Short mmCIF file of C-alpha atoms and ligand atoms in Angstrom, two decimals:
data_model
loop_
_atom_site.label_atom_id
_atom_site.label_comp_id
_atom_site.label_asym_id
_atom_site.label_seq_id
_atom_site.Cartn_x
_atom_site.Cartn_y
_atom_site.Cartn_z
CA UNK A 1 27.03 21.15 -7.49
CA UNK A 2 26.79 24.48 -5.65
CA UNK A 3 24.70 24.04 -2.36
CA UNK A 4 24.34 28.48 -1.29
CA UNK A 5 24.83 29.26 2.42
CA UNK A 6 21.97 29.39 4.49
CA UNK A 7 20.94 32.42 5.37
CA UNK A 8 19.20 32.84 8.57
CA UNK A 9 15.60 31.55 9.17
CA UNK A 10 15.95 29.20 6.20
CA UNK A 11 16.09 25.55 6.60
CA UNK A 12 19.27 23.64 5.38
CA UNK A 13 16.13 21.51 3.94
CA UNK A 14 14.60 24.28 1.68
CA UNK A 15 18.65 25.50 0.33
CA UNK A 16 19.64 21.90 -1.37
CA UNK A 17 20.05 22.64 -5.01
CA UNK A 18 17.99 20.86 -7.27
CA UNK A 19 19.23 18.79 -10.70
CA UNK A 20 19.33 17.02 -13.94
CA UNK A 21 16.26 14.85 -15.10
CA UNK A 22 16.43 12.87 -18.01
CA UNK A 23 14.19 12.30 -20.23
CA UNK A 24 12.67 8.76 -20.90
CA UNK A 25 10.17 7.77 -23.57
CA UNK A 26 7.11 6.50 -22.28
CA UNK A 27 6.94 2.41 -21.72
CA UNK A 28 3.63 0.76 -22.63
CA UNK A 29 1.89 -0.13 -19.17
CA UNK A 30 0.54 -3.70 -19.60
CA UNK A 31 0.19 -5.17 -16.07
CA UNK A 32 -3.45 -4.43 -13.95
CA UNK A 33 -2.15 -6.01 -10.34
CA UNK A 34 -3.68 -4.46 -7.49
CA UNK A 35 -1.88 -2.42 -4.56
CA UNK A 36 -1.86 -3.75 -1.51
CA UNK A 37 -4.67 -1.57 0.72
CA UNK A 38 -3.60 -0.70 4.40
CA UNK A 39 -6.07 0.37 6.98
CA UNK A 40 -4.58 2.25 9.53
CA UNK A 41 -7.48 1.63 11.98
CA UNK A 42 -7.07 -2.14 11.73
CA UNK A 43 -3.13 -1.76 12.75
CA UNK A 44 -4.06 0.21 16.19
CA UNK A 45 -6.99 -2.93 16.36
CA UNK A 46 -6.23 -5.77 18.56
CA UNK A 47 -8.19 -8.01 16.92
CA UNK A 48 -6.38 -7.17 13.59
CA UNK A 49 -3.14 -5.71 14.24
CA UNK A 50 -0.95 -8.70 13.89
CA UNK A 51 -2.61 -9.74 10.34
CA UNK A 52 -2.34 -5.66 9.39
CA UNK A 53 1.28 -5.57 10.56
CA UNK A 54 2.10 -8.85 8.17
CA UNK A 55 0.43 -7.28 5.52
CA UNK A 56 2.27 -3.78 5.81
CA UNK A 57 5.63 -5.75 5.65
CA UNK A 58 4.76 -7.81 2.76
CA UNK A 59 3.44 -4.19 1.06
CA UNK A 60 6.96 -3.05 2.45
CA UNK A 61 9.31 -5.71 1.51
CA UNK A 62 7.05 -7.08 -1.98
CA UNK A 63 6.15 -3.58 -3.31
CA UNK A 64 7.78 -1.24 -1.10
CA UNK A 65 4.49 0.76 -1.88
CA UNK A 66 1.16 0.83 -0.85
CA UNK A 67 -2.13 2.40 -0.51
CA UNK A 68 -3.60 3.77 2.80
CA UNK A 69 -7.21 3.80 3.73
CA UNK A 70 -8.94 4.51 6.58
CA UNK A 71 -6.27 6.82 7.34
CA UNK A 72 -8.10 9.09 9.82
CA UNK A 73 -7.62 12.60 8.28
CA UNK A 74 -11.30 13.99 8.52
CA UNK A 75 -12.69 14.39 4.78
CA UNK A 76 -12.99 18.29 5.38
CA UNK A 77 -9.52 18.69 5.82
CA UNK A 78 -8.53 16.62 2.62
CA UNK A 79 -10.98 18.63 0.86
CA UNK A 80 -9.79 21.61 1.54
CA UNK A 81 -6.77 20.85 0.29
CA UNK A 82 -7.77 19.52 -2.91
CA UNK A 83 -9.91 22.48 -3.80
CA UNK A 84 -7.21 25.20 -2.83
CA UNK A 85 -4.46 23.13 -4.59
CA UNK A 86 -6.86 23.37 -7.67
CA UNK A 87 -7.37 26.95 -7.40
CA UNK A 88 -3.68 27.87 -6.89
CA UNK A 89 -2.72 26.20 -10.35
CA UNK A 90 -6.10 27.88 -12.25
CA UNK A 91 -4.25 31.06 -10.79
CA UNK A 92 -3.20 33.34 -13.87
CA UNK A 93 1.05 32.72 -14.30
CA UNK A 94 1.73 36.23 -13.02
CA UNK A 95 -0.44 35.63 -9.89
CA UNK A 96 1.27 31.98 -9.50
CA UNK A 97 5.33 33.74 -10.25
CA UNK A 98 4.77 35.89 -7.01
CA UNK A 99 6.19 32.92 -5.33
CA UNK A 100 8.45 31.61 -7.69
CA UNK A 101 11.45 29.56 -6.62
CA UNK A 102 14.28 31.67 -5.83
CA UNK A 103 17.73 30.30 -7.31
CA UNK A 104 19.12 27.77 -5.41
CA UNK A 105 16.16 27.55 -3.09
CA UNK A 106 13.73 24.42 -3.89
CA UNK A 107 10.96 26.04 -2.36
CA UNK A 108 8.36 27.74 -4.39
CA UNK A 109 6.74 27.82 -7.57
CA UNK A 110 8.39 26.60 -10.72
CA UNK A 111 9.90 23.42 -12.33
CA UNK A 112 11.26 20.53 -10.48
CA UNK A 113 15.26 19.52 -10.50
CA UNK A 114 16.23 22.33 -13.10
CA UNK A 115 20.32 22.59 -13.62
CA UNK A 116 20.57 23.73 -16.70
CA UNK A 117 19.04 25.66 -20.04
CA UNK A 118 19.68 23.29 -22.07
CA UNK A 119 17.57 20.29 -20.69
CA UNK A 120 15.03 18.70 -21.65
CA UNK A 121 12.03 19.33 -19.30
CA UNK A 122 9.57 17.05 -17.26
CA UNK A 123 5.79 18.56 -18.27
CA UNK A 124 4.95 20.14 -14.92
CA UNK A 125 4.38 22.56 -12.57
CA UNK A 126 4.74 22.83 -9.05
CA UNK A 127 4.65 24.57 -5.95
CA UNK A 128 7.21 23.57 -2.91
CA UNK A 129 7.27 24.41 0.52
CA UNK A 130 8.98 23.16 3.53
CA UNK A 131 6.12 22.55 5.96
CA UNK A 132 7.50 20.86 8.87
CA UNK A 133 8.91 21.48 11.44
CA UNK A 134 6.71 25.21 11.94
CA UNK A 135 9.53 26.90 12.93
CA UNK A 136 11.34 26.21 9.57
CA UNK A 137 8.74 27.76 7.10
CA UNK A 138 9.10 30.22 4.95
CA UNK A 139 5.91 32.48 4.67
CA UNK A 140 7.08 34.29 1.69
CA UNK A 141 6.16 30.86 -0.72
CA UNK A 142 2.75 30.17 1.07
CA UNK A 143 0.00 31.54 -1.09
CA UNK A 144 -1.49 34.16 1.35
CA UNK A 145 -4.93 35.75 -0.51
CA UNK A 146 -5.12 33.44 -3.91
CA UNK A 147 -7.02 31.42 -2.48
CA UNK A 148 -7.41 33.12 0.89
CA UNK A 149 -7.66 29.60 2.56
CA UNK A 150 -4.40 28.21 1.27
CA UNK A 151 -2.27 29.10 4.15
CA UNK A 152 -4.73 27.18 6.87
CA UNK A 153 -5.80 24.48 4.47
CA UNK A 154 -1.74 23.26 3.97
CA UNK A 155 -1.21 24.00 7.80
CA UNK A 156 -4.24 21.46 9.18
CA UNK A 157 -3.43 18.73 6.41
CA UNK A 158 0.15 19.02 7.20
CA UNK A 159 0.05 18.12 10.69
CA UNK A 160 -2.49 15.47 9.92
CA UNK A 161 0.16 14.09 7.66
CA UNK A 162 2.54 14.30 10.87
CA UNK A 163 -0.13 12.42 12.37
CA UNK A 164 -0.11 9.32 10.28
CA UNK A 165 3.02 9.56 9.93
CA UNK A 166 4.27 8.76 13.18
CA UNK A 167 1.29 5.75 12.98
CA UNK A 168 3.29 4.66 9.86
CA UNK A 169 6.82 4.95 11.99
CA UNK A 170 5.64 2.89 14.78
CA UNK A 171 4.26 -0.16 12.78
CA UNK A 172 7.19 -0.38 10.28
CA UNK A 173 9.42 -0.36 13.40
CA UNK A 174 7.18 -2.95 14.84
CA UNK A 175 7.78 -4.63 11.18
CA UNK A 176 11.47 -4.65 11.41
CA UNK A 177 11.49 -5.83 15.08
CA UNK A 178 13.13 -2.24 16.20
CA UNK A 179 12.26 -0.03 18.79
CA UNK A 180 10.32 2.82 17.11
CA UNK A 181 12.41 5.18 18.83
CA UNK A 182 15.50 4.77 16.81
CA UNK A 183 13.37 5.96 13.93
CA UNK A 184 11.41 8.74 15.68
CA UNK A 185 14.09 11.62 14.23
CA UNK A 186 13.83 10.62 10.62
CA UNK A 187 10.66 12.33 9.73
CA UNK A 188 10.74 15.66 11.40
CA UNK A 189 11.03 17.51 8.52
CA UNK A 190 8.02 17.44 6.14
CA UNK A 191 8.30 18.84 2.24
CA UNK A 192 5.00 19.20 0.34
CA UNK A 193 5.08 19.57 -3.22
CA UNK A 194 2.28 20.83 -5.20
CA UNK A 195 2.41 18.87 -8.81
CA UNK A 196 0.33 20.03 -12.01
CA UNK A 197 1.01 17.66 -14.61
CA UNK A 198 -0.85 19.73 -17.89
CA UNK A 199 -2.55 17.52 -20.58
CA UNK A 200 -0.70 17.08 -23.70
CA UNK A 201 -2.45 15.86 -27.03
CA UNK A 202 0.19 16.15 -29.12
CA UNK A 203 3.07 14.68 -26.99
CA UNK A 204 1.71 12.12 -24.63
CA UNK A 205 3.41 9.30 -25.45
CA UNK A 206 6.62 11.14 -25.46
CA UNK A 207 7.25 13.19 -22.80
CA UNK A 208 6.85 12.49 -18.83
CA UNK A 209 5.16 14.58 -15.93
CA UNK A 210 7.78 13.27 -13.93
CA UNK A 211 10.81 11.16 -14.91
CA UNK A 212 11.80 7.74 -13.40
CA UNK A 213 13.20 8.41 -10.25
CA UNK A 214 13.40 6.78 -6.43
CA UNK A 215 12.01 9.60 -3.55
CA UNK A 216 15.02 11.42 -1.32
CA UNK A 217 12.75 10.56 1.64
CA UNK A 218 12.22 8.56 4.72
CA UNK A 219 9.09 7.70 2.97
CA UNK A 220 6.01 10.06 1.21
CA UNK A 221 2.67 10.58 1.33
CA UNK A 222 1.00 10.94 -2.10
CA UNK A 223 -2.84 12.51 -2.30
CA UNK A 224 -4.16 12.62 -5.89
CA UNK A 225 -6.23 15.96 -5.87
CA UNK A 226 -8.06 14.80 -8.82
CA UNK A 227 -8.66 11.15 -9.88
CA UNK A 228 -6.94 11.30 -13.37
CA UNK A 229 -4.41 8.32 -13.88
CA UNK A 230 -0.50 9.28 -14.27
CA UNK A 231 1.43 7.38 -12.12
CA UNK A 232 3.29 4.23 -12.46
CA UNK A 233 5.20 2.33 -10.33
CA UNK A 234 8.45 -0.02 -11.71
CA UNK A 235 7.72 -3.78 -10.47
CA UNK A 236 9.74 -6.84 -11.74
CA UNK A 237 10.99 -4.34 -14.51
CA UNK A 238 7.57 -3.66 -15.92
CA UNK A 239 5.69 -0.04 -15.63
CA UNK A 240 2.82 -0.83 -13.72
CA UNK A 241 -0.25 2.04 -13.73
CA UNK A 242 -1.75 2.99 -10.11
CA UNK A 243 -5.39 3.54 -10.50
CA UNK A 244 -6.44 6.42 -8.55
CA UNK A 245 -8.74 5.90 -5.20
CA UNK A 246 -9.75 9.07 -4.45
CA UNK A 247 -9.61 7.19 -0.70
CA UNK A 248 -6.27 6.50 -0.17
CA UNK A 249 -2.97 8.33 0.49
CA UNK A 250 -0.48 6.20 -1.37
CA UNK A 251 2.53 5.94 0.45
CA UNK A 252 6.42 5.08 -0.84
CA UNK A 253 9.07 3.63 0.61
CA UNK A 254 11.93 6.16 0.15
CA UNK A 255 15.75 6.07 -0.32
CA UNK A 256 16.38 6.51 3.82
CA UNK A 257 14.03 4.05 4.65
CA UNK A 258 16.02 1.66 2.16
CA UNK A 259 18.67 2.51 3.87
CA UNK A 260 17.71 2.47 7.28
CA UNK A 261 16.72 -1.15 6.27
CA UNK A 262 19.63 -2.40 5.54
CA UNK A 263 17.35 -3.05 2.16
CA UNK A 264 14.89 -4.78 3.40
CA UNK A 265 12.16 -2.53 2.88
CA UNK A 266 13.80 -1.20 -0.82
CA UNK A 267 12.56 2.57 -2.01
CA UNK A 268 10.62 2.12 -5.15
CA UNK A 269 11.57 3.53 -8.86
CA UNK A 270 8.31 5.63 -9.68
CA UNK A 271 7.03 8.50 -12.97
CA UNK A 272 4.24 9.69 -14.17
CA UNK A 273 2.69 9.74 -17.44
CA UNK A 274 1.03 12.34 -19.07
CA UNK A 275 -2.53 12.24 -20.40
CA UNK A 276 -4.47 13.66 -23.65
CA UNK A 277 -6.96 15.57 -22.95
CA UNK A 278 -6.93 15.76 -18.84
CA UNK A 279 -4.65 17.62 -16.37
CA UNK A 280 -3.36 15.89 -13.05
CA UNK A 281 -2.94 17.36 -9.95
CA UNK A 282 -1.06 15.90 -6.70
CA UNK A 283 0.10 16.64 -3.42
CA UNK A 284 3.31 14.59 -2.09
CA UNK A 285 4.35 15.04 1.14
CA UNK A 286 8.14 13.79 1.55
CA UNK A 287 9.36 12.77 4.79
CA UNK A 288 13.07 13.24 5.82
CA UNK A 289 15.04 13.35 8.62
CA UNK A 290 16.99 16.38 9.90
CA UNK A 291 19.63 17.68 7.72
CA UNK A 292 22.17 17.66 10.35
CA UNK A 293 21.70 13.53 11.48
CA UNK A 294 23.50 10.83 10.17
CA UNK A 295 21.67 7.63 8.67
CA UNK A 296 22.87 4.10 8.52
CA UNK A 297 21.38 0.44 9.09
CA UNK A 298 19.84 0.33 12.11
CA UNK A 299 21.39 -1.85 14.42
CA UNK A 300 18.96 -5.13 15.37
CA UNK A 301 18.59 -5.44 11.55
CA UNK A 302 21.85 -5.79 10.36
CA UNK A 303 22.14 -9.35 12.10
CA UNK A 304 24.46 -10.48 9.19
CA UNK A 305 25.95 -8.00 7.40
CA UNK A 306 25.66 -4.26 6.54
CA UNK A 307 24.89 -3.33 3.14
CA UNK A 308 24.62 0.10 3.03
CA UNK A 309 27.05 3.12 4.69
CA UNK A 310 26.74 5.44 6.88
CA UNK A 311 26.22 8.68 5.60
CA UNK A 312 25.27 12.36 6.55
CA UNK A 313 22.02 12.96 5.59
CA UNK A 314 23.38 15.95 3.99
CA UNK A 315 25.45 13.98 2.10
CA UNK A 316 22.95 11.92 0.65
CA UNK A 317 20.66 14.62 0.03
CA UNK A 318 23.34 16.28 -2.40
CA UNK A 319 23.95 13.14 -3.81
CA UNK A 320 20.74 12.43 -4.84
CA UNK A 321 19.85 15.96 -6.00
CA UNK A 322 22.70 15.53 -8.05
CA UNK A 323 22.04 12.37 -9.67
CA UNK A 324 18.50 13.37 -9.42
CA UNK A 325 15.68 12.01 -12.02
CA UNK A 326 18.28 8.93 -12.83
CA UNK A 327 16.23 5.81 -11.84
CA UNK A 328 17.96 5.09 -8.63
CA UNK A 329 21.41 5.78 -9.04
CA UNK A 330 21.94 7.94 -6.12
CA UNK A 331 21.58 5.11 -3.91
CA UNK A 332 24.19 2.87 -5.03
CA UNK A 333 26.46 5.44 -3.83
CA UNK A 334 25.10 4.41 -0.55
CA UNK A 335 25.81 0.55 -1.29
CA UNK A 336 28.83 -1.08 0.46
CA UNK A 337 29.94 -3.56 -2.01
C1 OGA B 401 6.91 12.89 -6.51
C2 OGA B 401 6.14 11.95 -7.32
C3 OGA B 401 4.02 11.39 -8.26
C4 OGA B 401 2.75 12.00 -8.70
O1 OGA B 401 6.39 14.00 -6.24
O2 OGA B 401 8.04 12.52 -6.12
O3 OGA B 401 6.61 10.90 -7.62
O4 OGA B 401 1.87 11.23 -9.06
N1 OGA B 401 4.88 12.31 -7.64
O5 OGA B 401 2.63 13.23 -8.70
NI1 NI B 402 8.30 10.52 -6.35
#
């Protein structure tokens, strides 16, 4: 795979290439087991915190996903986001190509994980942008005047993401017994991707808004800007469908975290379906360390024995953008046998 030199001003983030996907024929989804519900107000709660903290490791180590309530990002904010996301897709395709991704940029408007002509295609759209760390953005994919509240809408819900993020950091560290500090640079960077999965009458049981596939991250945020059901999430090797709570941020333990781990906390194998007659529209929010770190079992986990390498995050970011849209394949390049 060809990763282009950075150019100046652009994040080693926003350059890695993107890849393959595969296309998989939609399982039946049977199972109706509930996600586990975090509050994040009951974790900084006295009275609560040591039940909350037992109940995000369980959600950790048992599901390695789970849904976040009480989350503390005011309702205007989330709002906002939703109705400007909206907009930007409803956005005529000529308006919406302004930004288009650039070749071997992920950033922009477009399809996800394209390599080659030939592929088959996930059905959606989506807009990417590298929103954190500030410094690293690139203006020229931020939809400036269509809607003219796009730019400050992403901005505020993207440091409230930071936010609960670093909540998140500090009780999964306080989950895995670790200082929260040797996690603090694994999140800096924030990527938010804008999906629009189309409706499909025709095709629905045969294509996939989004192909099996384990997140690159430290772990994501996922806000459904419209309650219309899509995802599933792969438990005990059945498909299992996420009802929408128009509430909750749902929130995924990615392939670093795994990692990090030493697989206790394992990322979680993830698509979403299409529907009939309704569109979909998301926001995830993938957070991953610094391009230039290394990641590797945290020591004061590995008691026994390590599991997993260590590896430039670089590394494993090309690795999985290669293998990209495989179930989780990338990672067990990662294993140590
Ligand atoms: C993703 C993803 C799920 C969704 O963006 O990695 O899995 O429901 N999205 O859009
Ligand atoms: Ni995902």
């Amino acid at each position: 795979m060809e990763v282009p030199t950075p150019s100046s001003g652009e994040s080693g983030w926003s350059r890695m290439a993107s890849s393959l996907p595969v296309r998989n024929v939609q399982d039946l989804a049977a199972s109706g087991e509930e996600l586990t519900a975090e509050t994040l107000a009951r974790l900084f709660d006295p009275q609560f915190a040591e039940q909350e903290a037992a109940h995000l490791r369980f959600a950790c180590e048992d599901w390695g996903f789970f849904q976040l309530v009480n989350h503390g990002i005011p309702e205007e904010i989330i709002t906002n986001v939703r109705n400007d996301i909206r907009k930007f897709f409803q956005l005529p395709l000529e308006v919406k190509n302004a930004y288009a991704q650039l070749p071997g940029n992920i950033q922009g408007y477009g399809q996800s994980f394209v390599m080659s002509e030939s592929q088959t295609l996930d059905w959606s759209d989506m807009l990417g942008i590298l929103t954190q760390p500030p410094q690293a953005r690139d203006m020229r994919y931020w939809p400036s005047h269509q809607p003219h509240t796009f730019r400050k809408s992403i901005e505020d819900y993207s440091s409230e993401l930071m936010k609960v993020s670093h909540s998140i950091v500090t009780f999964i560290a306080k989950t895995l017994n670790i200082d929260p500090k040797l996690m603090e640079d694994k999140y800096v960077s924030q990527f938010l991707r804008m999906n629009y999965y189309p409706p499909c009458k025709a095709m629905a049981d045969k294509v996939l808004g989004f192909s099996p596939h384990s997140d690159g991250s430290f772990f994501t945020l996922l806000l459904e800007v419209n309650s219309v059901q899509g995802l599933q999430i792969k438990r005990h090797n059945a498909w299992i469908p996420v009802k929408p709570n128009p509430k909750a941020l749902l929130v995924n333990v990615g392939d670093y975290l795994e990692i990090m781990s030493n697989g206790k906390y394992k990322s979680i194998e993830h698509r979403v379906t299409i529907n009939t007659n309704q569109e979909r529209m998301t926001v995830s929010a993938f957070h991953v360390p610094s391009l230039g770190g290394v990641i590797s079992p945290v020591t004061g986990i590995t008691e026994e024995k390590m599991f997993y390498k260590t590896m430039g995050v670089e590394e494993y970011a090309k690795l999985y953008m290669s293998n990209k849209l495989d179930g989780k394949r990338a990672l067990d390049h990662a294993k140590l046998l």
